Coordinates of C-alpha atoms in Angstrom, one line a residue:
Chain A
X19 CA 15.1 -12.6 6.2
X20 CA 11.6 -13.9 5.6
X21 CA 9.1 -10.9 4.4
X22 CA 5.6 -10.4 5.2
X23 CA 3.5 -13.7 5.5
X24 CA 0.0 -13.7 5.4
X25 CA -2.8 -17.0 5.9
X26 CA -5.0 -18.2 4.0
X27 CA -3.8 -17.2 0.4
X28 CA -7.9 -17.8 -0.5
X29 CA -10.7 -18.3 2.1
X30 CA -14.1 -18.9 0.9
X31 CA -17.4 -17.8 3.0
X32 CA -21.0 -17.1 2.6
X33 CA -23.0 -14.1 3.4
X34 CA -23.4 -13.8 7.6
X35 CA -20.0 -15.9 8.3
X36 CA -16.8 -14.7 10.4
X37 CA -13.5 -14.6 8.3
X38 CA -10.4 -14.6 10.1
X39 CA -7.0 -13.8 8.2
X40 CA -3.9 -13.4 9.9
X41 CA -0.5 -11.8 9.3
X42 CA 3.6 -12.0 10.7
X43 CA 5.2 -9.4 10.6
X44 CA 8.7 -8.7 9.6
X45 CA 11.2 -9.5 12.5
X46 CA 11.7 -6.6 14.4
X47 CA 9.0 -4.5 12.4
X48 CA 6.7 -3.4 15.6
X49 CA 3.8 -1.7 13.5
X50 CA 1.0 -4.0 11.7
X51 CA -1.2 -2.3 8.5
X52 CA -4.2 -4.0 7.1
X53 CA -5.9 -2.8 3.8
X54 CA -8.6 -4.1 1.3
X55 CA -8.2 -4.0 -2.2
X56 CA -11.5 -4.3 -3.9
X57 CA -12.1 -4.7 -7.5
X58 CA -11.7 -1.1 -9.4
X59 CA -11.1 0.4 -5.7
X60 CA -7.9 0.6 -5.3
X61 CA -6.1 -0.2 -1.5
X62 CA -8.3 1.2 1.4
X63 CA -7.0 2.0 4.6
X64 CA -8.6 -0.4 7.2
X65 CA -6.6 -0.8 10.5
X66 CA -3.2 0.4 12.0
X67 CA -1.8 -1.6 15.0
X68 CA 1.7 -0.6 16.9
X69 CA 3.3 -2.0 20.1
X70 CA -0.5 -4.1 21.1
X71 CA -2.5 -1.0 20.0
X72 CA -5.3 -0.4 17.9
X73 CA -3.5 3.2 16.5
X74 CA -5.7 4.2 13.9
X75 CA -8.8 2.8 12.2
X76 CA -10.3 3.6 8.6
X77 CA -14.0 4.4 7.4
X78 CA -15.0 1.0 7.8
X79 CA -17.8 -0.7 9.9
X80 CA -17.3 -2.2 13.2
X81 CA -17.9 -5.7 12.1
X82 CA -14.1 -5.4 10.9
X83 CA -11.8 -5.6 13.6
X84 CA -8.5 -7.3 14.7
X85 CA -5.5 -7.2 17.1
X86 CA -1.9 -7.6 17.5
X87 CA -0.5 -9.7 19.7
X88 CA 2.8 -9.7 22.0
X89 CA 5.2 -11.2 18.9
X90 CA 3.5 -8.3 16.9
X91 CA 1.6 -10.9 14.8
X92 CA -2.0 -9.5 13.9
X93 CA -5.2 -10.9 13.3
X94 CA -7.9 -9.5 10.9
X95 CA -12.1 -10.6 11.9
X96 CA -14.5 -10.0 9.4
X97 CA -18.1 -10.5 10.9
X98 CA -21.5 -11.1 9.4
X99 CA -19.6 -10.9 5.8
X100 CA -21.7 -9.4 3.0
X101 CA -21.0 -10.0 -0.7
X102 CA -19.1 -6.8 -0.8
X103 CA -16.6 -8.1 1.7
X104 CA -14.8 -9.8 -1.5
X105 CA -11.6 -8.8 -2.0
X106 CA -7.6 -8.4 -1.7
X107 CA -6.8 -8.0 2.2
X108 CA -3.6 -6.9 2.4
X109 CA -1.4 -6.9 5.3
X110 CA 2.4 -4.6 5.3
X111 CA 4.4 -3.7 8.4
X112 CA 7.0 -1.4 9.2
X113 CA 9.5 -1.1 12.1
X114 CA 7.6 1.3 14.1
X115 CA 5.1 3.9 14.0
X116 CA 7.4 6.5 13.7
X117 CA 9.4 4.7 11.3
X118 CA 11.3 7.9 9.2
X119 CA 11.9 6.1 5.7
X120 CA 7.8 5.9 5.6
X121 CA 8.3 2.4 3.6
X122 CA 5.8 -0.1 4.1
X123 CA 6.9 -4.1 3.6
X124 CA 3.6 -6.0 2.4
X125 CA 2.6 -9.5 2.3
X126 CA 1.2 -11.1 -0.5
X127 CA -2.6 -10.5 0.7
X128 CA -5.7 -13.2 1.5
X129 CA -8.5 -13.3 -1.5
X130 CA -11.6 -13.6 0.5
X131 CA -14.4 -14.3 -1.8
X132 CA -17.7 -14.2 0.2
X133 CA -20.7 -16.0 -2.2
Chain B
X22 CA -7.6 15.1 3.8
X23 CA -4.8 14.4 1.9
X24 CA -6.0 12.6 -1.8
X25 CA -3.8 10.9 -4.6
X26 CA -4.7 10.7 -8.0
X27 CA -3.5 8.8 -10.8
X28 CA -5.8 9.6 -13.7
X29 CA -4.1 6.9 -16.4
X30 CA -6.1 3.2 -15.7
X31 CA -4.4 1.5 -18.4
X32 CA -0.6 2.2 -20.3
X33 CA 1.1 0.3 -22.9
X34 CA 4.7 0.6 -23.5
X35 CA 6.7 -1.3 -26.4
X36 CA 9.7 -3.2 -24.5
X37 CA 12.9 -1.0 -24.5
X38 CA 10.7 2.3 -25.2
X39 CA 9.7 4.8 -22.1
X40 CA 7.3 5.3 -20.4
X41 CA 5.5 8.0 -17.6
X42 CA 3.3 6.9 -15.7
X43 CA 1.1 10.4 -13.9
X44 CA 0.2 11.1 -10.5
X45 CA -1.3 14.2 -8.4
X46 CA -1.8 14.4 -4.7
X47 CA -3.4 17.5 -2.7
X48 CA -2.7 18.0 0.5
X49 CA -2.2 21.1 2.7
X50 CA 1.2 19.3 4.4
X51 CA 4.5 20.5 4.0
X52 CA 6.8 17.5 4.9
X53 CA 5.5 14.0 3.5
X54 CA 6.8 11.3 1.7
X55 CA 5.8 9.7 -1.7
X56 CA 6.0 6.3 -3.1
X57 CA 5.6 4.5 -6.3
X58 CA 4.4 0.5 -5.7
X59 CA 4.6 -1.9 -7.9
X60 CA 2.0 -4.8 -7.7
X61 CA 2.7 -8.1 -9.8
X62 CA 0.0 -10.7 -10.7
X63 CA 1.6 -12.0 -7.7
X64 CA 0.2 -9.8 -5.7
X65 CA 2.7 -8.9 -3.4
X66 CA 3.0 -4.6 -3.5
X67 CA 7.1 -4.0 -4.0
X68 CA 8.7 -0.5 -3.7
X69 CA 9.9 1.1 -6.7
X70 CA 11.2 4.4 -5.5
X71 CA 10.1 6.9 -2.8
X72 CA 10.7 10.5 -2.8
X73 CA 11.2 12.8 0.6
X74 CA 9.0 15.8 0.0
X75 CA 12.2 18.3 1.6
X76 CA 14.7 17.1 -1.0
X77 CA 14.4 19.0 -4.1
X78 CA 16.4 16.4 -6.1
X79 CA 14.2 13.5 -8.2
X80 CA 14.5 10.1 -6.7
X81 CA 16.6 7.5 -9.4
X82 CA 16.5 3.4 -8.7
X83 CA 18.1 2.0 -11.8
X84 CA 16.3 2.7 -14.9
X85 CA 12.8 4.1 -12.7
X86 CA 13.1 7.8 -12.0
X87 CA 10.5 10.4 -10.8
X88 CA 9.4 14.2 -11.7
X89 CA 8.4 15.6 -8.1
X90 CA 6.9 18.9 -9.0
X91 CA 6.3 19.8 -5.3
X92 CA 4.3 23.3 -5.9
X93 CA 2.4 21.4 -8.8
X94 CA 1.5 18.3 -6.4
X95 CA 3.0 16.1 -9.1
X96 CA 4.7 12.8 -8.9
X97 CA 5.4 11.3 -11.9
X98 CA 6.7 7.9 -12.6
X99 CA 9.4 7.2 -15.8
X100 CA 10.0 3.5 -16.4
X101 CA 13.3 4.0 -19.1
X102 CA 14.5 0.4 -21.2
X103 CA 11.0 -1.1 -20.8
X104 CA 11.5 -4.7 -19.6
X105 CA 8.7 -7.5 -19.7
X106 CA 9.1 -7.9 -15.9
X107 CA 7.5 -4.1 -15.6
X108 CA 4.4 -5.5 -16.3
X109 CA 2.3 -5.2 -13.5
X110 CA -0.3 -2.5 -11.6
X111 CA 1.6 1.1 -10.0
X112 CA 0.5 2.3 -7.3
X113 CA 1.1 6.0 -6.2
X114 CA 1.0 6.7 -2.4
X115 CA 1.7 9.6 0.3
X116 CA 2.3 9.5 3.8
X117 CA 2.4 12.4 5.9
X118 CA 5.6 12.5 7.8
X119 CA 4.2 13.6 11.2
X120 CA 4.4 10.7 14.1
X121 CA 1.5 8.7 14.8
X122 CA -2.2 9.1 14.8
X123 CA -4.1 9.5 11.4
X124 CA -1.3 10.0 9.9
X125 CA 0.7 7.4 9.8
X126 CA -1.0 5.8 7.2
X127 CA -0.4 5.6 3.1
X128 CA -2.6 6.5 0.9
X129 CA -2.8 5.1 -2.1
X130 CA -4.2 6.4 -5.9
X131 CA -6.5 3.8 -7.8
X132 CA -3.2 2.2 -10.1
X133 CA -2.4 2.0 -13.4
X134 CA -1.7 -1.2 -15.1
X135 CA 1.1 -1.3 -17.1
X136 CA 1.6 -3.4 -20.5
X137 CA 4.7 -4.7 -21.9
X138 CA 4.5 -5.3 -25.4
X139 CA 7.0 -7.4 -26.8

């Protein structure tokens, strides 16, 4: 069974550019997480998507935004990236929102580095 | 808002030796769940063990184990027979057990990278 995939594995931009990362899901997982690891940060929440929907959304500007789309696949949109944009962008799902073992599959993450 | 702390940024363990790796949470939550993540230089975050917050009993996978101290808001990670494949960054994490919403999410502590000295 093939895990979490994400694309790119690097992307490269400069200040004011879009980045645009995307994820697959594991079959039959339903529920799309996205988180950015910065340097010395740790993993920060960023978006939540389940069955199409936009669930739950972290203390991030608008200018990050996605969606999920019918096969559950999701798409991550950076806009107007700033330097501190750079980092680990993670991507895990789980078979639904209301999945009861709590476990979290992730993907191996996109570096964005944004000079 | 529920927080998770892990308070060690750095451990060394000699391989076969043992090693504990700390964390503390706060939360007000009665029913949650707790995870230990282990993150590679590949990158890719794998579980290492996850605790129910109702069962009293510590979680055991192989030679990782956890101290759950639930009245303490302690979760503490023991790595026993120190292999060189442990090497990597651990993650603590909680995740509230109600459905949906804010919840659903895990939050994670800052890691602790893990050395395996040969």
């Amino acid at each position: 069974e093939a895990g979490v995939t994400q694309s790119p594995t690097h992307l490269i931009k400069t200040r004011g550019q879009q980045a645009t990362l995307r994820c697959s899901p594991i079959s039959g997982h339903t529920s799309v997480y996205w988180y950015q690891q910065a340097l010395g940060l740790g993993l920060q929440f960023l978006l939540w998507y389940d069955e199409g929907e936009e669930r739950n959304r972290g203390n991030f500007p608008p200018r990050f935004s996605g969606r999920q789309f019918p096969n559950y696949s999701s798409e991550l949109n950076v806009n107007a990236l700033e330097l501190e944009d750079s980092a680990l962008y993670l991507c895990a799902s789980s078979r639904d929102g209301q999945s009861r073992t709590g476990e979290l599959f992730f993907g191996e993450g996109s570096r964005l580095t944004v000079l | 808002a529920q927080t998770v702390t892990q308070s060690q940024p750095e451990m060394s363990v000699q391989e076969a030796e043992t090693v504990t790796l700390s964390c503390t949470y706060d939360t007000s939550e009665s029913d949650y769940y707790l995870f230990w993540y282990k993150q590679p230089p590949s990158r890719q975050m794998i579980l290492v063990i996850r605790q129910e917050a109702y069962k009293q009993q510590n979680a055991t996978e192989n030679r990782f184990s956890v101290n759950f101290q639930k009245a303490a808001k302690s979760f503490s990670l023991k790595i026993s027979d120190s292999q060189l494949g442990d090497a990597a960054m651990y993650f603590c994490a909680y995740r509230s057990e109600k459905y949906g919403g804010a919840t659903n999410k895990l939050i994670f502590g800052t890691g602790t990278l893990l050395a395996v000295q040969p």
